[in-house]
mmCIF file of C-alpha atoms and ligand atoms in Angstrom:
data_model
loop_
_atom_site.group_PDB
_atom_site.id
_atom_site.type_symbol
_atom_site.label_atom_id
_atom_site.label_comp_id
_atom_site.label_asym_id
_atom_site.label_seq_id
_atom_site.Cartn_x
_atom_site.Cartn_y
_atom_site.Cartn_z
ATOM 1 C CA MET A 1 113.462 85.882 96.806
ATOM 2 C CA ILE A 2 109.870 87.028 96.301
ATOM 3 C CA ASP A 3 109.120 89.977 94.006
ATOM 4 C CA VAL A 4 106.037 91.915 95.066
ATOM 5 C CA TYR A 5 104.244 94.030 92.479
ATOM 6 C CA PHE A 6 103.022 96.597 94.919
ATOM 7 C CA THR A 7 100.925 99.701 95.322
ATOM 8 C CA PRO A 8 100.237 101.176 98.781
ATOM 9 C CA THR A 9 96.505 100.384 98.915
ATOM 10 C CA PRO A 10 94.603 98.059 101.290
ATOM 11 C CA ASN A 11 95.148 95.039 99.020
ATOM 12 C CA GLY A 12 98.840 95.879 98.650
ATOM 13 C CA HIS A 13 99.280 96.326 102.385
ATOM 14 C CA LYS A 14 97.914 92.827 103.089
ATOM 15 C CA VAL A 15 100.957 91.421 101.316
ATOM 16 C CA SER A 16 103.553 93.848 102.694
ATOM 17 C CA ILE A 17 102.287 93.194 106.250
ATOM 18 C CA MET A 18 102.313 89.414 105.705
ATOM 19 C CA LEU A 19 105.891 89.507 104.423
ATOM 20 C CA GLU A 20 107.016 91.586 107.415
ATOM 21 C CA GLU A 21 105.229 89.184 109.777
ATOM 22 C CA THR A 22 106.769 86.061 108.261
ATOM 23 C CA GLY A 23 110.244 87.445 107.542
ATOM 24 C CA LEU A 24 110.303 85.868 104.071
ATOM 25 C CA PRO A 25 112.954 87.549 101.848
ATOM 26 C CA HIS A 26 111.288 89.869 99.375
ATOM 27 C CA ARG A 27 111.552 93.093 97.466
ATOM 28 C CA LEU A 28 108.746 95.565 96.739
ATOM 29 C CA LEU A 29 108.485 96.682 93.114
ATOM 30 C CA LYS A 30 106.432 99.866 93.191
ATOM 31 C CA MET A 31 103.773 100.088 90.493
ATOM 32 C CA ASP A 32 102.088 103.359 89.517
ATOM 33 C CA VAL A 33 98.485 102.556 88.554
ATOM 34 C CA LEU A 34 97.801 106.151 87.531
ATOM 35 C CA ALA A 35 100.595 105.820 84.965
ATOM 36 C CA GLY A 36 99.167 102.458 83.808
ATOM 37 C CA ASP A 37 102.065 100.260 84.976
ATOM 38 C CA HIS A 38 99.537 97.451 85.487
ATOM 39 C CA LEU A 39 98.295 97.532 81.884
ATOM 40 C CA THR A 40 101.418 96.174 80.166
ATOM 41 C CA PRO A 41 101.635 92.723 78.490
ATOM 42 C CA GLU A 42 104.586 91.887 80.804
ATOM 43 C CA TYR A 43 102.482 92.470 83.902
ATOM 44 C CA ARG A 44 99.495 90.570 82.434
ATOM 45 C CA ARG A 45 101.726 87.512 82.168
ATOM 46 C CA ILE A 46 102.150 87.728 85.958
ATOM 47 C CA ASN A 47 98.563 88.719 86.795
ATOM 48 C CA PRO A 48 95.994 87.867 84.082
ATOM 49 C CA ASN A 49 93.474 90.049 85.950
ATOM 50 C CA GLY A 50 95.740 93.086 85.587
ATOM 51 C CA ARG A 51 95.265 94.314 89.152
ATOM 52 C CA LEU A 52 97.608 94.734 92.103
ATOM 53 C CA PRO A 53 99.120 93.142 94.086
ATOM 54 C CA ALA A 54 100.824 90.067 92.594
ATOM 55 C CA ILE A 55 103.970 88.201 93.564
ATOM 56 C CA VAL A 56 106.551 86.100 91.772
ATOM 57 C CA ASP A 57 108.310 83.566 93.979
ATOM 58 C CA HIS A 58 111.720 82.750 92.496
ATOM 59 C CA ASP A 59 112.160 79.884 94.956
ATOM 60 C CA PRO A 60 108.653 78.400 94.944
ATOM 61 C CA ILE A 61 107.212 75.735 97.190
ATOM 62 C CA GLY A 62 107.865 72.459 95.388
ATOM 63 C CA GLY A 63 110.691 73.914 93.280
ATOM 64 C CA GLY A 64 110.647 74.538 89.562
ATOM 65 C CA ALA A 65 110.228 77.719 87.560
ATOM 66 C CA PRO A 66 109.415 81.030 89.270
ATOM 67 C CA LEU A 67 105.757 80.990 90.347
ATOM 68 C CA PRO A 68 103.465 83.996 89.838
ATOM 69 C CA VAL A 69 100.548 84.310 92.299
ATOM 70 C CA PHE A 70 97.703 86.821 91.914
ATOM 71 C CA GLU A 71 94.688 87.753 94.102
ATOM 72 C CA SER A 72 95.685 89.078 97.509
ATOM 73 C CA GLY A 73 93.827 86.325 99.420
ATOM 74 C CA ALA A 74 95.574 83.595 97.416
ATOM 75 C CA ILE A 75 98.899 85.358 98.011
ATOM 76 C CA LEU A 76 98.293 85.353 101.789
ATOM 77 C CA LEU A 77 97.491 81.620 101.729
ATOM 78 C CA TYR A 78 100.567 80.877 99.615
ATOM 79 C CA LEU A 79 102.832 82.834 101.966
ATOM 80 C CA ALA A 80 101.235 81.155 104.996
ATOM 81 C CA GLU A 81 101.928 77.765 103.473
ATOM 82 C CA LYS A 82 105.475 78.713 102.521
ATOM 83 C CA SER A 83 106.341 80.151 105.946
ATOM 84 C CA ARG A 84 104.130 77.774 107.976
ATOM 85 C CA GLN A 85 102.877 80.822 109.843
ATOM 86 C CA LEU A 86 99.576 82.666 110.341
ATOM 87 C CA LEU A 87 97.204 79.925 109.197
ATOM 88 C CA PRO A 88 96.163 78.074 112.372
ATOM 89 C CA GLU A 89 97.110 74.388 112.745
ATOM 90 C CA ASN A 90 93.968 73.632 114.739
ATOM 91 C CA PRO A 91 91.284 72.540 112.195
ATOM 92 C CA ARG A 92 88.474 74.614 113.732
ATOM 93 C CA ARG A 93 90.577 77.776 113.804
ATOM 94 C CA ARG A 94 91.979 77.032 110.359
ATOM 95 C CA SER A 95 88.443 76.874 108.973
ATOM 96 C CA GLN A 96 87.533 80.106 110.771
ATOM 97 C CA ALA A 97 90.578 81.826 109.241
ATOM 98 C CA GLN A 98 89.554 80.615 105.777
ATOM 99 C CA GLN A 99 85.927 81.707 106.302
ATOM 100 C CA TRP A 100 86.858 85.243 107.364
ATOM 101 C CA LEU A 101 89.465 85.517 104.627
ATOM 102 C CA MET A 102 86.792 84.611 102.043
ATOM 103 C CA TRP A 103 84.391 87.077 103.698
ATOM 104 C CA GLN A 104 86.939 89.851 103.332
ATOM 105 C CA MET A 105 87.748 88.940 99.717
ATOM 106 C CA ALA A 106 84.116 88.525 98.628
ATOM 107 C CA SER A 107 82.362 91.214 100.669
ATOM 108 C CA PHE A 108 84.237 93.647 102.907
ATOM 109 C CA GLY A 109 86.816 94.572 100.245
ATOM 110 C CA PRO A 110 84.657 94.693 97.089
ATOM 111 C CA MET A 111 81.624 96.434 98.635
ATOM 112 C CA GLN A 112 83.788 99.044 100.332
ATOM 113 C CA GLY A 113 85.831 99.397 97.143
ATOM 114 C CA GLN A 114 82.648 100.406 95.308
ATOM 115 C CA ALA A 115 81.847 102.890 98.083
ATOM 116 C CA HIS A 116 85.302 104.455 97.576
ATOM 117 C CA HIS A 117 84.691 104.613 93.834
ATOM 118 C CA PHE A 118 81.337 106.372 94.028
ATOM 119 C CA ILE A 119 82.275 108.689 96.903
ATOM 120 C CA ARG A 120 85.793 109.657 95.787
ATOM 121 C CA TYR A 121 86.177 109.042 92.028
ATOM 122 C CA ALA A 122 82.810 109.029 90.200
ATOM 123 C CA PRO A 123 81.165 112.298 89.121
ATOM 124 C CA GLU A 124 79.437 113.825 92.158
ATOM 125 C CA GLY A 125 75.700 113.671 92.862
ATOM 126 C CA GLN A 126 75.101 109.913 92.509
ATOM 127 C CA ASP A 127 73.184 109.366 95.697
ATOM 128 C CA TYR A 128 71.866 105.843 95.080
ATOM 129 C CA PRO A 129 75.196 103.961 94.637
ATOM 130 C CA VAL A 130 76.831 106.052 97.376
ATOM 131 C CA GLU A 131 74.079 105.082 99.818
ATOM 132 C CA ARG A 132 73.947 101.469 98.652
ATOM 133 C CA TYR A 133 77.674 100.747 99.054
ATOM 134 C CA ARG A 134 78.166 102.825 102.195
ATOM 135 C CA ASN A 135 75.203 101.037 103.832
ATOM 136 C CA GLU A 136 76.601 97.662 102.804
ATOM 137 C CA THR A 137 79.973 98.635 104.320
ATOM 138 C CA ILE A 138 78.216 99.648 107.558
ATOM 139 C CA ARG A 139 76.358 96.324 107.598
ATOM 140 C CA LEU A 140 79.655 94.467 107.143
ATOM 141 C CA LEU A 141 81.273 96.484 109.956
ATOM 142 C CA HIS A 142 78.428 95.303 112.219
ATOM 143 C CA VAL A 143 79.159 91.708 111.149
ATOM 144 C CA LEU A 144 82.857 92.224 111.946
ATOM 145 C CA ASP A 145 82.021 93.837 115.283
ATOM 146 C CA GLY A 146 79.804 90.882 116.202
ATOM 147 C CA ARG A 147 82.641 88.432 115.524
ATOM 148 C CA LEU A 148 85.176 90.515 117.450
ATOM 149 C CA ARG A 149 82.858 90.688 120.462
ATOM 150 C CA GLU A 150 83.208 86.878 120.619
ATOM 151 C CA ALA A 151 86.956 86.608 119.980
ATOM 152 C CA ASP A 152 90.056 88.838 120.098
ATOM 153 C CA TYR A 153 90.992 87.797 116.542
ATOM 154 C CA LEU A 154 88.879 86.506 113.661
ATOM 155 C CA ALA A 155 90.154 82.934 113.995
ATOM 156 C CA GLU A 156 90.709 83.261 117.777
ATOM 157 C CA GLU A 157 94.428 83.733 117.090
ATOM 158 C CA TYR A 158 96.078 86.365 114.853
ATOM 159 C CA SER A 159 96.032 85.033 111.276
ATOM 160 C CA VAL A 160 95.821 85.791 107.566
ATOM 161 C CA ALA A 161 92.142 86.667 108.126
ATOM 162 C CA ASP A 162 93.099 89.650 110.327
ATOM 163 C CA ILE A 163 95.877 90.663 107.940
ATOM 164 C CA ALA A 164 93.377 90.717 105.046
ATOM 165 C CA THR A 165 90.725 92.635 106.956
ATOM 166 C CA TRP A 166 92.769 95.208 108.911
ATOM 167 C CA PRO A 167 93.845 97.411 105.955
ATOM 168 C CA TRP A 168 90.208 97.602 104.784
ATOM 169 C CA ALA A 169 89.054 98.550 108.303
ATOM 170 C CA ARG A 170 91.681 101.293 108.176
ATOM 171 C CA ALA A 171 90.274 102.551 104.859
ATOM 172 C CA THR A 172 86.733 103.129 106.181
ATOM 173 C CA GLY A 173 87.696 106.617 107.416
ATOM 174 C CA ALA A 174 88.133 107.727 103.812
ATOM 175 C CA ILE A 175 84.423 107.096 103.138
ATOM 176 C CA GLY A 176 83.325 108.995 106.237
ATOM 177 C CA LEU A 177 82.872 106.088 108.663
ATOM 178 C CA SER A 178 84.336 105.915 112.167
ATOM 179 C CA LEU A 179 85.487 102.713 113.837
ATOM 180 C CA GLU A 180 84.508 104.303 117.155
ATOM 181 C CA ASP A 181 80.925 103.317 116.216
ATOM 182 C CA PHE A 182 82.070 99.664 116.277
ATOM 183 C CA PRO A 183 83.841 99.282 119.654
ATOM 184 C CA ALA A 184 85.082 95.701 119.241
ATOM 185 C CA VAL A 185 86.442 96.529 115.775
ATOM 186 C CA ALA A 186 88.147 99.659 117.177
ATOM 187 C CA ALA A 187 89.850 97.656 119.970
ATOM 188 C CA TRP A 188 91.000 94.935 117.531
ATOM 189 C CA PHE A 189 92.180 97.609 115.102
ATOM 190 C CA GLU A 190 94.387 99.266 117.741
ATOM 191 C CA ARG A 191 95.774 95.914 118.905
ATOM 192 C CA ILE A 192 96.926 95.089 115.390
ATOM 193 C CA ALA A 193 98.115 98.626 114.599
ATOM 194 C CA GLU A 194 100.741 98.281 117.339
ATOM 195 C CA ARG A 195 102.405 95.242 115.770
ATOM 196 C CA PRO A 196 105.912 96.088 114.492
ATOM 197 C CA ALA A 197 105.240 94.175 111.244
ATOM 198 C CA VAL A 198 102.100 96.217 110.618
ATOM 199 C CA ILE A 199 103.951 99.479 111.215
ATOM 200 C CA ALA A 200 106.776 98.330 108.928
ATOM 201 C CA GLY A 201 104.424 96.879 106.312
ATOM 202 C CA THR A 202 102.315 99.994 105.974
ATOM 203 C CA GLY A 203 105.030 102.587 106.482
ATOM 204 C CA ILE A 204 102.858 104.283 109.093
ATOM 205 C CA LYS A 205 103.683 105.005 112.699
ATOM 206 C CA ASN A 206 100.100 105.514 113.786
ATOM 207 C CA ALA A 207 96.697 104.184 112.860
ATOM 208 C CA ALA A 208 95.514 107.354 111.117
ATOM 209 C CA ASN A 209 92.991 106.668 108.412
ATOM 210 C CA LEU A 210 93.619 107.249 104.737
ATOM 211 C CA SER A 211 92.767 110.563 103.123
ATOM 212 C CA SER A 212 89.150 111.139 102.107
ATOM 213 C CA ALA A 213 90.121 113.763 99.507
ATOM 214 C CA ARG A 214 88.744 113.374 95.978
ATOM 215 C CA PRO A 215 91.802 112.750 93.762
ATOM 216 C CA VAL A 216 92.048 115.014 90.723
ATOM 217 C CA LEU A 217 92.921 112.803 87.727
ATOM 218 C CA THR A 218 94.096 113.769 84.259
ATOM 219 C CA GLU A 219 92.158 112.255 81.333
ATOM 220 C CA GLU A 220 95.007 109.803 80.776
ATOM 221 C CA GLN A 221 95.025 108.700 84.425
ATOM 222 C CA TRP A 222 91.226 108.294 84.383
ATOM 223 C CA SER A 223 91.470 106.188 81.237
ATOM 224 C CA ASN A 224 94.187 104.010 82.792
ATOM 225 C CA LEU A 225 91.979 103.275 85.790
ATOM 226 C CA PHE A 226 88.419 103.256 84.484
ATOM 227 C CA GLY A 227 88.247 103.954 80.741
ATOM 228 C CA GLN A 228 89.514 103.010 77.290
ATOM 229 C CA ASN A 229 93.167 102.412 78.230
ATOM 230 C CA MET A 230 92.012 99.942 80.883
ATOM 231 C CA LEU A 231 89.677 98.218 78.392
ATOM 232 C CA ALA A 232 92.298 98.129 75.632
ATOM 233 C CA ALA A 233 94.983 96.515 77.796
ATOM 234 C CA PRO A 234 95.928 93.091 76.442
ATOM 235 C CA THR A 235 94.813 89.897 78.093
ATOM 236 C CA ARG A 236 97.174 86.958 77.975
HETATM 237 N N1 GSH B 1 90.592 90.982 94.241
HETATM 238 C C1 GSH B 1 91.833 91.642 93.917
HETATM 239 C C2 GSH B 1 91.583 93.138 93.808
HETATM 240 C C3 GSH B 1 92.784 93.863 93.295
HETATM 241 C C4 GSH B 1 92.535 95.342 93.018
HETATM 242 O O1 GSH B 1 91.426 95.766 92.652
HETATM 243 N N2 GSH B 1 93.605 96.126 93.178
HETATM 244 C C5 GSH B 1 93.552 97.550 92.938
HETATM 245 C C6 GSH B 1 94.481 98.249 93.887
HETATM 246 S S1 GSH B 1 93.999 97.908 95.562
HETATM 247 C C7 GSH B 1 94.005 97.855 91.530
HETATM 248 O O2 GSH B 1 94.785 97.119 90.977
HETATM 249 N N3 GSH B 1 93.562 98.969 90.966
HETATM 250 C C8 GSH B 1 93.965 99.381 89.668
HETATM 251 C C9 GSH B 1 92.818 99.387 88.714
HETATM 252 O O3 GSH B 1 91.667 99.201 89.155
HETATM 253 O O4 GSH B 1 93.042 99.575 87.529
HETATM 254 C C10 GSH B 1 92.861 91.333 95.010
HETATM 255 O O5 GSH B 1 92.443 91.218 96.165
HETATM 256 O O6 GSH B 1 94.055 91.171 94.703
#
């Protein structure tokens, strides 16, 4: 059994989609980041970085004690290895899957994440970071579109690279971008959105984008996410 410390965000959905695709037995443990569920010493022992998602595999590859795994990209690779699915056997494709997975983890997720922060959470009127991170997200969408004009999937076959990237493509609507401006991305997005595991893993029946509303946070919630409570949380 695999416990998934889960919140329904793009990084969380990578793992829920992967588990639906592979059929590995698991249970989702819902974490409320606004309430600070991720700041506890117990959770830090599972994920020293204190972010979501993380998993604990009670029947790990190689046996032994339950194995915690953090970082969504590392979780996808672990689950691919465990299930022997969704990481291509062919060395060229396998390398492509790893390259695009690293690209998502290092660029498409973090840059867009900053765009979400400055557009939806930070005090309004900060034009420079909004423009900087939205432009970087647009640049990365062009990179993704270029790849998907060459191949139907990032590693030529559906893989962990697509599973990592798809939820972040879905999130671009919330920062005012439209996939219709990137035709190869839009076609790939729809292809993947129809997969039963993606529908089950995201709890959505259509590909509608996430809300672009600015969340209204209490002082406590703000502190849990971005302020003193977050800074004061123990490290292990
Ligand atoms: N690189 C990490 C990023 C994890 C991350 O930032 N997760 C967000 C939710 S998608 C989070 O935990 N937010 C709570 C917070 O920032 O305090 C991964 O891919 O797992």
